[in-house]
C-alpha cells in the first residue's frame, strides 16, 4: 500500500522557469510533510517542510503548498537552476509514529540551461 | 556542526555473511533512524532509536537489527545476508524538532 505517491517519475524544465513537483498521500493521519533532494550515491538533503496546520511554507526559491482536503502537496522552485537537477522525494510523518517517514517514489528533475 | 556520518561508505559481502554498519548522528541529536533504499522498493524505514531504546520498527525480517549507544551513535546489523539486501542504507538523525537529517549512506553489495 503506497501511502505517499509521486506520480511523475521525471520532470524537465528550462533554467529560470518554475518547477512544480507534486505529491499525493492517502493517510489522513499524516501531520508533517517534508521534501528532500537527492543526488546519486548521496543521502537525501532536507529542503523544506510543512505542518498540516499550515497550507504554505516558503524558504527562498522553494515553496511548499499543502491541500489537506485533496491530500496533495506540491513543491515549487522559482527560478529553477541547473544545480537543482536531482531526484526529489516527498515524505510524510504521522504524529503517532515517532520519527518514521514514509517516502514517495521520487521525481527526477532536470533543469536545462 | 558536522553532519551525520556513516561508515563504511561501501561494502561488499557474500550471501550468508553478516554485516554491521555504523552511524554517528549530528551532535545533540538523540534520535537515529535507519532506512533502506533499493531501486524496486524506494526508501523504506527500518527502525528508530532514541535514548538507546528502539522506538519504532518497520516491516523488515528479524535478520535486521540495530542498537544505539549512550553517546547516540548507532549500529545496524544484518545477518545471513541475501542478494536482495543489496541496497543503500541511510541513517538519519533528528533533534527535538521534526526534521530528519540524513547521512551519505553505506552502499552494501551482496554477491
Coordinates of C-alpha atoms in Angstrom, one line a residue:
Chain A
X1 CA 0.0 0.0 0.0
X2 CA 1.8 3.1 -1.3
X3 CA 0.6 5.8 1.1
X4 CA 2.7 8.5 -0.5
X5 CA 2.8 8.8 -4.2
X6 CA 4.7 10.9 -6.7
X7 CA 3.1 10.1 -10.0
X8 CA 5.6 11.8 -12.2
X9 CA 8.9 9.9 -12.4
X10 CA 10.6 12.7 -14.2
X11 CA 10.2 16.4 -15.0
X12 CA 12.2 18.6 -17.3
X13 CA 12.2 22.4 -17.2
X14 CA 14.2 25.3 -18.6
X15 CA 16.6 27.3 -16.4
X16 CA 14.8 30.3 -14.9
X17 CA 11.3 28.8 -15.2
X18 CA 9.2 27.3 -12.4
X19 CA 9.5 23.7 -11.4
X20 CA 6.4 22.1 -9.8
X21 CA 6.7 18.7 -8.2
X22 CA 3.6 17.0 -6.9
X23 CA 2.9 14.5 -4.2
X24 CA -0.3 12.8 -3.1
X25 CA -1.0 10.9 0.1
X26 CA -3.7 8.6 1.3
X27 CA -3.3 8.5 5.0
X28 CA -5.2 11.3 6.7
X29 CA -3.2 10.8 9.9
X30 CA -0.1 12.3 8.3
X31 CA 0.6 15.6 10.1
X32 CA 4.0 16.7 8.8
X33 CA 5.4 16.7 5.3
X34 CA 9.0 17.2 4.1
X35 CA 10.8 17.5 0.7
X36 CA 14.3 16.1 0.2
X37 CA 16.6 16.4 -2.7
X38 CA 18.9 13.5 -3.5
X39 CA 22.0 13.1 -5.8
X40 CA 23.2 9.7 -6.8
X41 CA 25.3 7.9 -4.1
X42 CA 24.5 10.6 -1.5
X43 CA 22.0 10.8 1.3
X44 CA 18.8 12.9 0.9
X45 CA 19.3 16.6 1.7
X46 CA 16.4 18.3 3.5
X47 CA 14.8 21.2 1.6
X48 CA 11.6 22.4 3.2
X49 CA 8.8 21.1 5.4
X50 CA 5.2 21.9 6.3
X51 CA 3.0 21.1 9.2
X52 CA -0.6 20.0 8.5
X53 CA -1.9 23.1 10.3
X54 CA -0.4 25.3 7.5
X55 CA -1.1 25.5 3.8
X56 CA 2.0 27.2 2.6
X57 CA 5.7 27.4 3.7
X58 CA 8.3 29.4 1.9
X59 CA 12.1 29.4 2.0
X60 CA 14.0 31.3 -0.6
X61 CA 13.3 29.8 -4.0
X62 CA 11.4 26.9 -2.5
X63 CA 7.7 27.0 -1.6
X64 CA 5.6 24.0 -0.4
X65 CA 1.8 24.1 -0.7
X66 CA -0.4 21.7 1.2
X67 CA -4.0 21.0 0.3
X68 CA -5.4 18.8 3.0
X69 CA -8.8 18.2 1.6
X70 CA -7.2 16.9 -1.6
X71 CA -4.4 15.1 0.3
X72 CA -2.0 16.8 -2.1
X73 CA 1.2 18.8 -1.7
X74 CA 3.5 20.4 -4.2
X75 CA 6.9 21.9 -4.2
X76 CA 7.6 25.0 -6.3
X77 CA 11.1 26.0 -7.3
X78 CA 11.4 29.5 -8.7
X79 CA 13.6 30.2 -10.6
X80 CA 14.9 26.8 -11.4
X81 CA 18.7 26.4 -11.8
X82 CA 20.7 23.6 -13.4
X83 CA 22.1 22.8 -9.9
X84 CA 18.6 21.9 -8.9
X85 CA 18.8 18.8 -11.1
X86 CA 18.3 15.8 -8.8
X87 CA 15.7 13.4 -7.5
X88 CA 13.2 15.0 -5.2
X89 CA 11.4 12.9 -2.6
X90 CA 8.3 13.8 -0.8
X91 CA 8.0 12.3 2.8
X92 CA 5.2 12.2 5.4
X93 CA 5.1 11.6 9.1
X94 CA 2.4 10.5 11.4
X95 CA 2.3 12.0 14.9
X96 CA 2.0 8.6 16.5
X97 CA 4.8 7.0 14.5
X98 CA 7.7 8.8 16.1
X99 CA 10.3 9.8 13.5
X100 CA 9.2 7.2 10.9
X101 CA 9.0 8.8 7.5
X102 CA 7.0 7.4 4.6
X103 CA 8.6 8.4 1.3
X104 CA 7.2 8.7 -2.2
X105 CA 9.0 7.1 -5.2
X106 CA 10.8 10.3 -6.2
X107 CA 10.8 12.6 -9.2
X108 CA 13.8 13.2 -11.3
X109 CA 14.0 16.9 -12.0
X110 CA 16.2 18.0 -14.9
X111 CA 16.8 21.7 -15.3
X112 CA 18.2 22.5 -18.8
X113 CA 20.5 25.5 -19.3
Chain B
X1 CA 28.2 21.3 13.2
X2 CA 29.4 18.1 11.5
X3 CA 26.7 16.2 9.6
X4 CA 25.6 12.6 10.0
X5 CA 28.5 10.3 9.3
X6 CA 28.2 6.7 8.2
X7 CA 30.9 4.1 8.0
X8 CA 31.9 2.3 5.9
X9 CA 30.7 4.0 2.7
X10 CA 31.0 0.9 0.6
X11 CA 30.9 -2.7 1.5
X12 CA 30.9 -6.0 -0.4
X13 CA 29.8 -9.2 1.2
X14 CA 28.7 -12.6 0.1
X15 CA 25.5 -14.4 0.8
X16 CA 25.2 -15.9 4.3
X17 CA 27.6 -13.4 5.9
X18 CA 26.7 -10.8 8.3
X19 CA 27.4 -7.1 8.3
X20 CA 27.5 -4.2 10.8
X21 CA 27.0 -0.6 9.7
X22 CA 27.8 2.4 11.9
X23 CA 26.2 5.8 12.2
X24 CA 27.2 8.9 14.1
X25 CA 24.4 11.4 14.5
X26 CA 24.8 15.2 14.5
X27 CA 25.9 16.3 17.9
X28 CA 23.0 16.8 20.2
X29 CA 20.6 14.7 18.2
X30 CA 19.2 11.8 20.2
X31 CA 17.0 10.2 17.7
X32 CA 18.6 8.0 15.0
X33 CA 16.6 6.2 12.2
X34 CA 17.7 3.8 9.6
X35 CA 16.3 3.5 6.0
X36 CA 16.9 1.1 3.1
X37 CA 16.9 2.4 -0.4
X38 CA 16.6 0.0 -3.3
X39 CA 15.5 0.6 -6.9
X40 CA 12.4 -1.5 -6.6
X41 CA 11.2 -0.5 -3.1
X42 CA 12.4 3.0 -2.8
X43 CA 13.2 4.4 0.6
X44 CA 11.9 2.2 3.4
X45 CA 12.0 2.7 7.1
X46 CA 13.9 0.1 9.1
X47 CA 13.9 1.3 12.7
X48 CA 14.3 4.3 15.0
X49 CA 16.3 4.5 18.2
X50 CA 16.0 7.1 20.9
X51 CA 18.0 7.2 24.2
X52 CA 19.3 3.6 23.5
X53 CA 15.7 2.2 23.0
X54 CA 14.1 1.1 19.8
X55 CA 11.1 3.3 19.5
X56 CA 9.7 2.2 16.1
X57 CA 10.3 -0.6 13.7
X58 CA 9.5 -1.1 10.0
X59 CA 8.4 -4.2 8.2
X60 CA 11.7 -6.0 7.9
X61 CA 12.6 -9.5 8.9
X62 CA 14.4 -10.2 12.2
X63 CA 17.7 -10.5 10.3
X64 CA 17.8 -6.8 10.5
X65 CA 18.6 -5.4 13.9
X66 CA 20.1 -2.3 15.5
X67 CA 21.2 -0.7 18.6
X68 CA 22.1 2.7 20.0
X69 CA 24.8 3.6 22.4
X70 CA 24.8 6.1 25.2
X71 CA 26.6 8.7 23.0
X72 CA 23.7 8.3 20.5
X73 CA 25.9 6.5 17.9
X74 CA 24.0 3.7 16.3
X75 CA 24.8 0.5 14.6
X76 CA 22.7 -1.8 12.4
X77 CA 23.3 -5.4 11.8
X78 CA 22.1 -7.7 9.0
X79 CA 22.7 -11.4 9.5
X80 CA 22.6 -14.2 6.9
X81 CA 22.8 -11.8 4.0
X82 CA 20.7 -12.3 0.9
X83 CA 21.2 -11.0 -2.6
X84 CA 18.1 -8.8 -2.0
X85 CA 19.8 -7.0 0.8
X86 CA 22.0 -5.1 -1.6
X87 CA 21.0 -1.5 -1.1
X88 CA 22.0 1.9 0.1
X89 CA 21.5 2.0 3.8
X90 CA 20.8 5.5 5.1
X91 CA 21.0 6.8 8.7
X92 CA 19.2 9.9 9.8
X93 CA 19.3 11.9 13.0
X94 CA 16.8 14.3 14.4
X95 CA 16.8 16.9 17.1
X96 CA 13.8 17.8 19.1
X97 CA 12.1 19.3 16.1
X98 CA 10.6 17.2 13.3
X99 CA 13.2 17.4 10.6
X100 CA 15.5 14.4 9.9
X101 CA 19.0 14.9 8.5
X102 CA 20.5 12.1 6.5
X103 CA 24.0 10.8 6.2
X104 CA 25.7 9.9 2.9
X105 CA 24.7 6.2 3.3
X106 CA 26.5 2.9 3.1
X107 CA 26.3 1.1 -0.2
X108 CA 26.1 -2.6 0.5
X109 CA 26.6 -5.1 -2.3
X110 CA 25.8 -8.8 -1.6
X111 CA 27.4 -11.3 -4.1

